[in-house]
Amino acid sequence: MFVKAITLYFVGMPLKFSFVTAQTAIDYRNTIIICAEDDQGNYGYGEVVSFDTPFYTKETNKISWNVLKKYLIPAVLGKTFNNEHALHEIITMFNTAHRDTPMAVAGLENALLHVMAARNQYNTVEYCMKQPLQNTIPMGVVAGDMPLSQLLSFVEYHVSHYCTRIKIKITPYDGYEKVCAVRKRFPDIDLAVDANRSYAPQDIDKIAQFNTLNLICIEEPFKVHSINDYIELKRNYHWRVTTPLCFDETILTLSDLIEGAQHNIIDVMNIKVGRLGGLYQTKQIIQFCRDHNIRYWIGSMLESSISKLLHVQLAALGDSYMAGDLSDSKRYFYADLTHPAIEFIKGRMKVPCGVGLGAVVDIEELNKLSQYTEVFHSN
Ligand SMILES: [Mg+2]
C-alpha cells in the first residue's frame, strides 16, 4: 500500500443540546477527520477525537493537528506498507515517541487501516482483533450532569425505550443524592457513574457512600494526574470503596495499565480507541485485561460515527463487562458522517461488519461541516 495523499479536515458538528460533565460543557463538537488515499484510488477515514480544550487529557485538537502535520503525516506519506505488520511497527513507534498525543496517532492509524481494509476487502476491527463479531450489541446511554427532575425524566425515557444500562455524569456537589434518587426509582437497571476526576482524595468517604447503590462501576472518581497518584492514594487513605473502580482518562497506555494492575488498583477498564492510541494498542490492552482478570467494556467519546463505528464493533467481541456508551447518532447530532448512521432499534443495534468501517462516509456532509482542510501529497 503506497500512501499517495492525506487530507486533514477540521470539522464542526453542532450538538442538539449542551453536554455537561464535571469538567466542561460542550455545545459544539470540533473534530479532525483524516482521509488517506493509496495509489489504487482506495480511500480510508479516521477521526482524531481530541477536544478544543485540555479538560479530558492534555491533547487538544490544535496540538493533534500540529503533531500530524509536523511529524506523523511526513513519516507515512510516500511510503509503502506491504502488510499490517509494517504499519503496526510505525504506529508503535509513534505511540512511543508521541505519548502525549495518542488521539492523533489513533486517527491516522484508523485512516491507514481503513485503506488497507478497502484494498483487501475486510472489516477493519474484525481483521485487527482476529476474532468474529457478534451480530448485535445492546445500547448504553450516558446522562450528562443535569438537575435531578430532568435526570429522572431522562432515565425514565430511555428505560421505556429499551435501554437497560445508564451511566450518569456526577460531581461532588450533588452526585450521591442524584444517583440515590435514580437507584430508588429504577432498582433493576445497570447503573454506572462517571466523576471525570472531580472528587478530591480527601473526599474518599463521599465515594464510599456509593457502596450501597449496587453500581456496576464508578469511573474516574478522584482528582489525580496519573496512575501513580492512585497508588499513593490507596497507600495514604483507608480504602473503603467497594464499588468496582473503572479507569478512563488516567490510563493512556499499556504500561499505565500494567502499573495499575501490579498494584491491584484496576477493577474495570473503559476502552476508547482514541485515548489508547489506536486499534493495535487497544487490542493489546483488551488482551491484557482478559489475561489478568480485569473487566473491560467499550466507552465512546463525543465523536462522529467515523470513530464510533469502531467502538460499536469492539463492543461486539462478546466479553464486554457491560453495554458500551453507545447510542443513536441522532441523540447528539443533527447529521452524522456515515451512511447508515448509528441507530439502535428496541435497545439493540445490528453490528455493521462490512468492508472497512462497515458504513460509507458521507462525503457531502463531511465537506459541508468542514471549516478548513489541508492536503498533503507524496512527491
Ligand atoms: Mg469517562
mmCIF file of C-alpha atoms and ligand atoms in Angstrom:
data_model
loop_
_atom_site.group_PDB
_atom_site.id
_atom_site.type_symbol
_atom_site.label_atom_id
_atom_site.label_comp_id
_atom_site.label_asym_id
_atom_site.label_seq_id
_atom_site.Cartn_x
_atom_site.Cartn_y
_atom_site.Cartn_z
ATOM 1 C CA MET A 1 0.000 0.000 0.000
ATOM 2 C CA PHE A 2 1.592 3.243 -1.204
ATOM 3 C CA VAL A 3 0.350 6.294 0.736
ATOM 4 C CA LYS A 4 -0.287 8.818 -2.016
ATOM 5 C CA ALA A 5 -2.120 11.635 -0.227
ATOM 6 C CA ILE A 6 -3.554 12.597 3.142
ATOM 7 C CA THR A 7 -6.196 15.257 3.819
ATOM 8 C CA LEU A 8 -6.987 16.772 7.204
ATOM 9 C CA TYR A 9 -10.489 18.170 7.722
ATOM 10 C CA PHE A 10 -11.298 20.384 10.697
ATOM 11 C CA VAL A 11 -14.967 19.627 11.179
ATOM 12 C CA GLY A 12 -17.524 21.409 13.362
ATOM 13 C CA MET A 13 -20.593 19.428 14.424
ATOM 14 C CA PRO A 14 -23.288 21.382 16.285
ATOM 15 C CA LEU A 15 -24.849 19.469 19.188
ATOM 16 C CA LYS A 16 -28.579 19.266 19.801
ATOM 17 C CA PHE A 17 -28.013 20.101 23.493
ATOM 18 C CA SER A 18 -25.258 21.156 25.845
ATOM 19 C CA PHE A 19 -23.473 18.052 27.170
ATOM 20 C CA VAL A 20 -22.274 18.784 30.721
ATOM 21 C CA THR A 21 -19.645 16.854 32.714
ATOM 22 C CA ALA A 22 -17.765 17.663 35.924
ATOM 23 C CA GLN A 23 -15.044 19.279 33.792
ATOM 24 C CA THR A 24 -16.802 21.126 30.976
ATOM 25 C CA ALA A 25 -19.909 21.796 28.876
ATOM 26 C CA ILE A 26 -19.868 21.110 25.132
ATOM 27 C CA ASP A 27 -22.299 22.720 22.668
ATOM 28 C CA TYR A 28 -20.318 22.291 19.502
ATOM 29 C CA ARG A 29 -18.051 19.356 18.668
ATOM 30 C CA ASN A 30 -14.973 20.315 16.700
ATOM 31 C CA THR A 31 -13.178 17.206 15.492
ATOM 32 C CA ILE A 32 -10.477 16.266 12.977
ATOM 33 C CA ILE A 33 -11.202 13.801 10.185
ATOM 34 C CA ILE A 34 -8.283 12.279 8.271
ATOM 35 C CA CYS A 35 -8.651 10.901 4.757
ATOM 36 C CA ALA A 36 -5.805 8.751 3.401
ATOM 37 C CA GLU A 37 -5.544 7.699 -0.253
ATOM 38 C CA ASP A 38 -3.419 4.959 -1.796
ATOM 39 C CA ASP A 39 -2.012 4.503 -5.313
ATOM 40 C CA GLN A 40 -5.009 2.396 -6.409
ATOM 41 C CA GLY A 41 -7.603 5.043 -5.568
ATOM 42 C CA ASN A 42 -8.721 3.481 -2.275
ATOM 43 C CA TYR A 43 -9.716 5.880 0.498
ATOM 44 C CA GLY A 44 -9.677 5.414 4.262
ATOM 45 C CA TYR A 45 -11.026 7.627 7.052
ATOM 46 C CA GLY A 46 -10.023 8.117 10.654
ATOM 47 C CA GLU A 47 -11.061 10.576 13.365
ATOM 48 C CA VAL A 48 -8.898 12.416 15.883
ATOM 49 C CA VAL A 49 -11.141 12.754 18.917
ATOM 50 C CA SER A 50 -9.269 15.412 20.914
ATOM 51 C CA PHE A 51 -11.236 18.434 22.144
ATOM 52 C CA ASP A 52 -10.776 22.222 21.886
ATOM 53 C CA THR A 53 -9.541 22.468 25.477
ATOM 54 C CA PRO A 54 -7.441 20.079 27.635
ATOM 55 C CA PHE A 55 -10.234 19.134 30.088
ATOM 56 C CA TYR A 56 -10.139 15.404 29.309
ATOM 57 C CA THR A 57 -6.448 14.811 28.587
ATOM 58 C CA LYS A 58 -3.690 17.259 27.678
ATOM 59 C CA GLU A 59 -4.149 16.643 23.951
ATOM 60 C CA THR A 60 -6.204 19.359 22.251
ATOM 61 C CA ASN A 61 -7.238 19.338 18.600
ATOM 62 C CA LYS A 62 -4.767 22.139 17.895
ATOM 63 C CA ILE A 63 -1.924 20.017 19.306
ATOM 64 C CA SER A 64 -3.151 16.950 17.369
ATOM 65 C CA TRP A 65 -3.258 18.892 14.103
ATOM 66 C CA ASN A 66 0.287 20.210 14.574
ATOM 67 C CA VAL A 67 1.712 16.801 15.516
ATOM 68 C CA LEU A 68 0.045 15.225 12.495
ATOM 69 C CA LYS A 69 1.332 17.903 10.170
ATOM 70 C CA LYS A 70 4.849 18.119 11.546
ATOM 71 C CA TYR A 71 5.669 14.503 12.452
ATOM 72 C CA LEU A 72 3.114 11.805 11.760
ATOM 73 C CA ILE A 73 1.999 12.563 8.199
ATOM 74 C CA PRO A 74 5.564 13.148 6.871
ATOM 75 C CA ALA A 75 6.563 9.776 8.364
ATOM 76 C CA VAL A 76 3.954 7.820 6.358
ATOM 77 C CA LEU A 77 3.380 9.899 3.223
ATOM 78 C CA GLY A 78 5.046 8.477 0.120
ATOM 79 C CA LYS A 79 5.870 5.254 1.989
ATOM 80 C CA THR A 80 4.795 1.736 1.078
ATOM 81 C CA PHE A 81 3.362 -0.620 3.694
ATOM 82 C CA ASN A 82 3.419 -4.134 2.353
ATOM 83 C CA ASN A 83 1.462 -5.677 5.195
ATOM 84 C CA GLU A 84 -0.227 -4.864 8.501
ATOM 85 C CA HIS A 85 2.970 -5.616 10.437
ATOM 86 C CA ALA A 86 4.840 -2.794 8.692
ATOM 87 C CA LEU A 87 2.017 -0.428 9.627
ATOM 88 C CA HIS A 88 1.883 -1.791 13.179
ATOM 89 C CA GLU A 89 5.602 -1.122 13.535
ATOM 90 C CA ILE A 90 5.392 2.549 12.644
ATOM 91 C CA ILE A 91 2.260 3.100 14.755
ATOM 92 C CA THR A 92 4.006 1.530 17.767
ATOM 93 C CA MET A 93 6.927 3.876 17.163
ATOM 94 C CA PHE A 94 4.532 6.861 17.052
ATOM 95 C CA ASN A 95 2.862 5.797 20.289
ATOM 96 C CA THR A 96 6.256 5.741 21.990
ATOM 97 C CA ALA A 97 7.614 8.972 20.514
ATOM 98 C CA HIS A 98 4.339 10.901 20.805
ATOM 99 C CA ARG A 99 2.971 9.510 24.043
ATOM 100 C CA ASP A 100 1.016 12.690 24.807
ATOM 101 C CA THR A 101 -0.933 12.651 21.553
ATOM 102 C CA PRO A 102 -2.495 9.174 21.311
ATOM 103 C CA MET A 103 -5.608 10.591 19.614
ATOM 104 C CA ALA A 104 -3.596 11.985 16.681
ATOM 105 C CA VAL A 105 -1.821 8.637 16.312
ATOM 106 C CA ALA A 106 -5.109 6.722 16.509
ATOM 107 C CA GLY A 107 -6.809 8.926 13.886
ATOM 108 C CA LEU A 108 -4.004 8.370 11.397
ATOM 109 C CA GLU A 109 -3.817 4.659 12.159
ATOM 110 C CA ASN A 110 -7.569 4.317 11.640
ATOM 111 C CA ALA A 111 -7.377 6.039 8.249
ATOM 112 C CA LEU A 112 -4.479 3.843 7.070
ATOM 113 C CA LEU A 113 -6.075 0.649 8.395
ATOM 114 C CA HIS A 114 -9.250 1.633 6.565
ATOM 115 C CA VAL A 115 -7.329 1.972 3.266
ATOM 116 C CA MET A 116 -5.732 -1.433 3.861
ATOM 117 C CA ALA A 117 -9.158 -2.921 4.608
ATOM 118 C CA ALA A 118 -10.584 -1.385 1.403
ATOM 119 C CA ARG A 119 -7.728 -2.875 -0.653
ATOM 120 C CA ASN A 120 -8.185 -6.323 0.848
ATOM 121 C CA GLN A 121 -11.973 -6.247 1.350
ATOM 122 C CA TYR A 122 -12.245 -6.945 5.071
ATOM 123 C CA ASN A 123 -13.719 -5.255 8.126
ATOM 124 C CA THR A 124 -11.074 -3.231 9.977
ATOM 125 C CA VAL A 125 -11.962 -4.206 13.545
ATOM 126 C CA GLU A 126 -12.703 -7.862 12.834
ATOM 127 C CA TYR A 127 -9.390 -8.173 10.998
ATOM 128 C CA CYS A 128 -7.323 -6.350 13.643
ATOM 129 C CA MET A 129 -8.864 -8.217 16.563
ATOM 130 C CA LYS A 130 -8.629 -11.569 14.767
ATOM 131 C CA GLN A 131 -11.994 -12.733 16.014
ATOM 132 C CA PRO A 132 -15.529 -12.717 14.628
ATOM 133 C CA LEU A 133 -18.021 -10.107 15.799
ATOM 134 C CA GLN A 134 -21.392 -10.830 17.344
ATOM 135 C CA ASN A 135 -24.436 -9.855 15.299
ATOM 136 C CA THR A 136 -25.950 -7.309 17.678
ATOM 137 C CA ILE A 137 -24.986 -5.172 20.684
ATOM 138 C CA PRO A 138 -27.073 -3.566 23.452
ATOM 139 C CA MET A 139 -27.447 0.200 23.864
ATOM 140 C CA GLY A 140 -25.930 2.153 26.768
ATOM 141 C CA VAL A 141 -26.857 5.783 27.386
ATOM 142 C CA VAL A 142 -24.803 8.478 29.135
ATOM 143 C CA ALA A 143 -26.647 11.170 31.076
ATOM 144 C CA GLY A 144 -24.719 14.439 31.373
ATOM 145 C CA ASP A 145 -24.803 16.382 34.629
ATOM 146 C CA MET A 146 -28.335 17.840 34.845
ATOM 147 C CA PRO A 147 -30.895 18.803 37.506
ATOM 148 C CA LEU A 148 -32.483 15.838 39.309
ATOM 149 C CA SER A 149 -36.001 16.192 37.886
ATOM 150 C CA GLN A 150 -34.580 16.322 34.379
ATOM 151 C CA LEU A 151 -32.313 13.341 35.118
ATOM 152 C CA LEU A 152 -35.235 11.219 36.343
ATOM 153 C CA SER A 153 -37.237 12.038 33.202
ATOM 154 C CA PHE A 154 -34.181 11.274 31.073
ATOM 155 C CA VAL A 155 -33.701 7.839 32.642
ATOM 156 C CA GLU A 156 -37.445 7.146 32.507
ATOM 157 C CA TYR A 157 -37.481 7.939 28.787
ATOM 158 C CA HIS A 158 -34.519 5.722 27.915
ATOM 159 C CA VAL A 159 -35.597 2.816 30.105
ATOM 160 C CA SER A 160 -39.028 2.933 28.481
ATOM 161 C CA HIS A 161 -37.205 2.819 25.120
ATOM 162 C CA TYR A 162 -35.487 -0.495 25.911
ATOM 163 C CA CYS A 163 -32.230 0.827 27.389
ATOM 164 C CA THR A 164 -31.168 -1.171 30.445
ATOM 165 C CA ARG A 165 -27.775 0.457 31.105
ATOM 166 C CA ILE A 166 -27.427 4.082 32.150
ATOM 167 C CA LYS A 167 -24.232 5.937 33.063
ATOM 168 C CA ILE A 168 -24.580 9.221 34.945
ATOM 169 C CA LYS A 169 -22.027 12.032 34.962
ATOM 170 C CA ILE A 170 -21.617 13.186 38.557
ATOM 171 C CA THR A 171 -19.937 15.970 40.539
ATOM 172 C CA PRO A 172 -19.049 16.162 44.270
ATOM 173 C CA TYR A 173 -21.742 18.810 44.659
ATOM 174 C CA ASP A 174 -24.818 16.546 44.405
ATOM 175 C CA GLY A 175 -23.693 13.312 42.733
ATOM 176 C CA TYR A 176 -24.632 10.978 45.562
ATOM 177 C CA GLU A 177 -28.088 12.439 46.118
ATOM 178 C CA LYS A 178 -28.944 12.246 42.433
ATOM 179 C CA VAL A 179 -27.738 8.677 41.973
ATOM 180 C CA CYS A 180 -29.616 7.629 45.146
ATOM 181 C CA ALA A 181 -32.834 9.014 43.680
ATOM 182 C CA VAL A 182 -32.286 7.254 40.349
ATOM 183 C CA ARG A 183 -31.449 3.947 42.035
ATOM 184 C CA LYS A 184 -34.555 4.200 44.220
ATOM 185 C CA ARG A 185 -36.806 4.775 41.202
ATOM 186 C CA PHE A 186 -35.020 2.176 38.992
ATOM 187 C CA PRO A 187 -33.782 -0.616 41.284
ATOM 188 C CA ASP A 188 -33.045 -3.113 38.498
ATOM 189 C CA ILE A 189 -31.170 -1.246 35.772
ATOM 190 C CA ASP A 190 -27.410 -1.490 35.196
ATOM 191 C CA LEU A 191 -26.265 1.800 36.669
ATOM 192 C CA ALA A 192 -22.761 3.293 36.463
ATOM 193 C CA VAL A 193 -21.374 6.737 37.307
ATOM 194 C CA ASP A 194 -18.513 8.834 35.934
ATOM 195 C CA ALA A 195 -16.996 11.654 38.009
ATOM 196 C CA ASN A 196 -14.329 12.640 35.444
ATOM 197 C CA ARG A 197 -11.701 13.069 38.205
ATOM 198 C CA SER A 198 -13.684 15.633 40.193
ATOM 199 C CA TYR A 199 -13.517 14.365 43.827
ATOM 200 C CA ALA A 200 -10.522 15.346 45.941
ATOM 201 C CA PRO A 201 -8.662 12.377 47.504
ATOM 202 C CA GLN A 202 -9.852 13.522 50.939
ATOM 203 C CA ASP A 203 -13.449 13.060 49.632
ATOM 204 C CA ILE A 204 -12.947 9.301 49.797
ATOM 205 C CA ASP A 205 -15.872 8.990 52.224
ATOM 206 C CA LYS A 206 -18.149 10.590 49.637
ATOM 207 C CA ILE A 207 -17.084 7.937 47.127
ATOM 208 C CA ALA A 208 -17.563 5.176 49.709
ATOM 209 C CA GLN A 209 -21.179 6.377 50.120
ATOM 210 C CA PHE A 210 -21.911 4.865 46.689
ATOM 211 C CA ASN A 211 -21.050 1.370 48.048
ATOM 212 C CA THR A 212 -24.676 0.617 48.856
ATOM 213 C CA LEU A 213 -26.154 1.660 45.499
ATOM 214 C CA ASN A 214 -25.275 -1.534 43.645
ATOM 215 C CA LEU A 215 -23.432 0.308 40.873
ATOM 216 C CA ILE A 216 -21.853 -1.674 38.097
ATOM 217 C CA CYS A 217 -18.804 0.606 38.415
ATOM 218 C CA ILE A 218 -17.613 4.071 39.383
ATOM 219 C CA GLU A 219 -15.471 5.703 36.732
ATOM 220 C CA GLU A 220 -12.529 8.033 37.435
ATOM 221 C CA PRO A 221 -13.713 9.330 40.807
ATOM 222 C CA PHE A 222 -10.562 11.096 42.021
ATOM 223 C CA LYS A 223 -8.779 14.258 41.026
ATOM 224 C CA VAL A 224 -5.413 12.733 40.090
ATOM 225 C CA HIS A 225 -2.890 13.142 37.290
ATOM 226 C CA SER A 226 -1.565 9.636 36.839
ATOM 227 C CA ILE A 227 -1.903 6.035 37.902
ATOM 228 C CA ASN A 228 0.919 6.660 40.375
ATOM 229 C CA ASP A 229 -1.307 9.157 42.191
ATOM 230 C CA TYR A 230 -3.825 6.327 42.692
ATOM 231 C CA ILE A 231 -1.122 4.121 44.131
ATOM 232 C CA GLU A 232 -0.291 6.903 46.616
ATOM 233 C CA LEU A 233 -3.959 7.461 47.362
ATOM 234 C CA LYS A 234 -4.543 3.828 48.193
ATOM 235 C CA ARG A 235 -1.429 3.843 50.363
ATOM 236 C CA ASN A 236 -2.301 7.007 52.288
ATOM 237 C CA TYR A 237 -6.043 6.723 52.799
ATOM 238 C CA HIS A 238 -8.043 3.968 54.371
ATOM 239 C CA TRP A 239 -9.577 2.365 51.280
ATOM 240 C CA ARG A 240 -13.240 1.685 51.887
ATOM 241 C CA VAL A 241 -14.599 1.896 48.339
ATOM 242 C CA THR A 242 -16.238 -1.400 47.338
ATOM 243 C CA THR A 243 -17.841 -0.279 44.064
ATOM 244 C CA PRO A 244 -15.707 -1.614 41.181
ATOM 245 C CA LEU A 245 -13.285 1.132 40.141
ATOM 246 C CA CYS A 246 -13.232 1.895 36.424
ATOM 247 C CA PHE A 247 -10.421 3.740 34.648
ATOM 248 C CA ASP A 248 -10.691 6.028 31.646
ATOM 249 C CA GLU A 249 -8.555 9.181 31.193
ATOM 250 C CA THR A 250 -5.932 8.180 33.780
ATOM 251 C CA ILE A 251 -4.817 5.258 31.610
ATOM 252 C CA LEU A 252 -3.419 6.148 28.190
ATOM 253 C CA THR A 253 -1.033 3.244 27.553
ATOM 254 C CA LEU A 254 -0.464 -0.421 28.189
ATOM 255 C CA SER A 255 2.323 0.481 30.612
ATOM 256 C CA ASP A 256 -0.110 2.616 32.688
ATOM 257 C CA LEU A 257 -2.423 -0.406 32.816
ATOM 258 C CA ILE A 258 0.367 -2.789 33.817
ATOM 259 C CA GLU A 259 1.490 -0.387 36.555
ATOM 260 C CA GLY A 260 -2.043 -0.132 37.963
ATOM 261 C CA ALA A 261 -2.632 -3.878 37.715
ATOM 262 C CA GLN A 262 0.583 -4.601 39.606
ATOM 263 C CA HIS A 263 -0.767 -2.536 42.496
ATOM 264 C CA ASN A 264 -4.177 -4.143 42.290
ATOM 265 C CA ILE A 265 -5.965 -0.875 41.628
ATOM 266 C CA ILE A 266 -7.854 -1.548 38.418
ATOM 267 C CA ASP A 267 -11.162 -3.442 38.531
ATOM 268 C CA VAL A 268 -12.575 -2.285 35.211
ATOM 269 C CA MET A 269 -11.225 -0.632 32.055
ATOM 270 C CA ASN A 270 -13.113 1.729 29.796
ATOM 271 C CA ILE A 271 -11.766 1.111 26.274
ATOM 272 C CA LYS A 272 -11.583 4.026 23.825
ATOM 273 C CA VAL A 273 -9.561 3.719 20.641
ATOM 274 C CA GLY A 274 -8.527 7.400 20.501
ATOM 275 C CA ARG A 275 -7.372 7.718 24.098
ATOM 276 C CA LEU A 276 -5.407 4.473 23.851
ATOM 277 C CA GLY A 277 -3.509 5.371 20.663
ATOM 278 C CA GLY A 278 -5.325 3.217 18.102
ATOM 279 C CA LEU A 279 -6.622 -0.267 17.410
ATOM 280 C CA TYR A 280 -3.316 -2.140 17.756
ATOM 281 C CA GLN A 281 -2.735 -0.675 21.199
ATOM 282 C CA THR A 282 -6.409 -1.305 22.074
ATOM 283 C CA LYS A 283 -6.033 -4.948 21.085
ATOM 284 C CA GLN A 284 -3.058 -5.386 23.415
ATOM 285 C CA ILE A 285 -4.905 -3.676 26.251
ATOM 286 C CA ILE A 286 -8.014 -5.855 25.830
ATOM 287 C CA GLN A 287 -5.776 -8.939 25.773
ATOM 288 C CA PHE A 288 -4.020 -7.804 28.967
ATOM 289 C CA CYS A 289 -7.420 -7.322 30.648
ATOM 290 C CA ARG A 290 -8.511 -10.810 29.578
ATOM 291 C CA ASP A 291 -5.285 -12.362 30.852
ATOM 292 C CA HIS A 292 -5.341 -10.547 34.208
ATOM 293 C CA ASN A 293 -8.963 -10.783 35.221
ATOM 294 C CA ILE A 294 -9.663 -7.085 34.643
ATOM 295 C CA ARG A 295 -13.128 -6.490 33.239
ATOM 296 C CA TYR A 296 -13.341 -4.254 30.180
ATOM 297 C CA TRP A 297 -16.120 -2.538 28.314
ATOM 298 C CA ILE A 298 -16.341 -0.127 25.386
ATOM 299 C CA GLY A 299 -16.683 3.590 26.020
ATOM 300 C CA SER A 300 -17.017 6.327 23.469
ATOM 301 C CA MET A 301 -16.127 9.978 23.159
ATOM 302 C CA LEU A 302 -18.491 12.635 21.988
ATOM 303 C CA GLU A 303 -17.462 11.761 18.422
ATOM 304 C CA SER A 304 -18.718 11.227 14.903
ATOM 305 C CA SER A 305 -19.655 7.798 13.595
ATOM 306 C CA ILE A 306 -16.257 7.536 11.830
ATOM 307 C CA SER A 307 -14.710 6.796 15.224
ATOM 308 C CA LYS A 308 -17.844 5.497 16.963
ATOM 309 C CA LEU A 309 -18.370 2.659 14.491
ATOM 310 C CA LEU A 310 -15.054 1.132 15.597
ATOM 311 C CA HIS A 311 -16.424 1.130 19.143
ATOM 312 C CA VAL A 312 -19.702 -0.441 18.027
ATOM 313 C CA GLN A 313 -17.676 -3.284 16.511
ATOM 314 C CA LEU A 314 -15.384 -3.638 19.536
ATOM 315 C CA ALA A 315 -18.495 -3.892 21.711
ATOM 316 C CA ALA A 316 -19.398 -6.970 19.627
ATOM 317 C CA LEU A 317 -16.346 -9.000 20.703
ATOM 318 C CA GLY A 318 -18.604 -10.841 23.101
ATOM 319 C CA ASP A 319 -16.957 -10.479 26.522
ATOM 320 C CA SER A 320 -17.656 -6.827 27.481
ATOM 321 C CA TYR A 321 -18.389 -6.234 31.159
ATOM 322 C CA MET A 322 -21.423 -4.076 30.359
ATOM 323 C CA ALA A 323 -23.153 -2.385 27.428
ATOM 324 C CA GLY A 324 -20.976 0.351 25.888
ATOM 325 C CA ASP A 325 -21.514 4.118 25.889
ATOM 326 C CA LEU A 326 -23.175 3.618 22.538
ATOM 327 C CA SER A 327 -26.454 5.152 21.458
ATOM 328 C CA ASP A 328 -28.010 6.729 18.357
ATOM 329 C CA SER A 329 -26.075 9.304 16.299
ATOM 330 C CA LYS A 330 -29.194 11.436 16.225
ATOM 331 C CA ARG A 331 -29.183 11.777 20.011
ATOM 332 C CA TYR A 332 -26.255 14.211 19.814
ATOM 333 C CA PHE A 333 -26.003 15.376 16.213
ATOM 334 C CA TYR A 334 -28.348 16.735 13.541
ATOM 335 C CA ALA A 335 -26.354 14.802 10.953
ATOM 336 C CA ASP A 336 -23.547 12.259 11.255
ATOM 337 C CA LEU A 337 -20.720 11.438 8.856
ATOM 338 C CA THR A 338 -21.628 7.929 7.659
ATOM 339 C CA HIS A 339 -24.432 6.067 5.908
ATOM 340 C CA PRO A 340 -26.004 4.378 7.651
ATOM 341 C CA ALA A 341 -25.651 6.386 10.862
ATOM 342 C CA ILE A 342 -25.628 4.596 14.213
ATOM 343 C CA GLU A 343 -29.119 3.524 15.200
ATOM 344 C CA PHE A 344 -30.493 1.166 17.836
ATOM 345 C CA ILE A 345 -33.873 -0.469 17.428
ATOM 346 C CA LYS A 346 -35.629 -1.569 20.624
ATOM 347 C CA GLY A 347 -32.350 -1.251 22.531
ATOM 348 C CA ARG A 348 -30.147 -3.271 20.164
ATOM 349 C CA MET A 349 -28.077 -2.466 17.112
ATOM 350 C CA LYS A 350 -27.223 -4.780 14.269
ATOM 351 C CA VAL A 351 -23.423 -4.570 14.063
ATOM 352 C CA PRO A 352 -22.242 -3.426 10.648
ATOM 353 C CA CYS A 353 -19.354 -5.691 9.671
ATOM 354 C CA GLY A 354 -18.846 -4.850 6.004
ATOM 355 C CA VAL A 355 -15.573 -3.649 4.483
ATOM 356 C CA GLY A 356 -13.590 -1.039 6.452
ATOM 357 C CA LEU A 357 -15.909 0.850 8.823
ATOM 358 C CA GLY A 358 -18.901 -1.219 7.717
ATOM 359 C CA ALA A 359 -20.526 2.018 6.534
ATOM 360 C CA VAL A 360 -19.922 4.600 3.820
ATOM 361 C CA VAL A 361 -18.527 8.015 4.675
ATOM 362 C CA ASP A 362 -20.918 10.806 3.675
ATOM 363 C CA ILE A 363 -18.507 12.992 1.692
ATOM 364 C CA GLU A 364 -21.125 15.656 1.075
ATOM 365 C CA GLU A 365 -21.815 16.048 4.804
ATOM 366 C CA LEU A 366 -18.079 15.968 5.579
ATOM 367 C CA ASN A 367 -17.456 18.819 3.140
ATOM 368 C CA LYS A 368 -20.463 20.743 4.440
ATOM 369 C CA LEU A 369 -19.252 20.580 8.059
ATOM 370 C CA SER A 370 -15.571 21.216 7.284
ATOM 371 C CA GLN A 371 -14.291 24.580 8.430
ATOM 372 C CA TYR A 372 -10.925 24.162 6.740
ATOM 373 C CA THR A 373 -8.792 21.435 5.196
ATOM 374 C CA GLU A 374 -5.145 20.817 4.453
ATOM 375 C CA VAL A 375 -3.950 18.387 1.780
ATOM 376 C CA PHE A 376 -0.576 16.618 1.770
ATOM 377 C CA HIS A 377 0.677 14.885 -1.396
ATOM 378 C CA SER A 378 3.575 12.491 -1.810
ATOM 379 C CA ASN A 379 6.317 13.858 -4.036
HETATM 380 MG MG MG B 1 -15.196 8.609 31.375
#
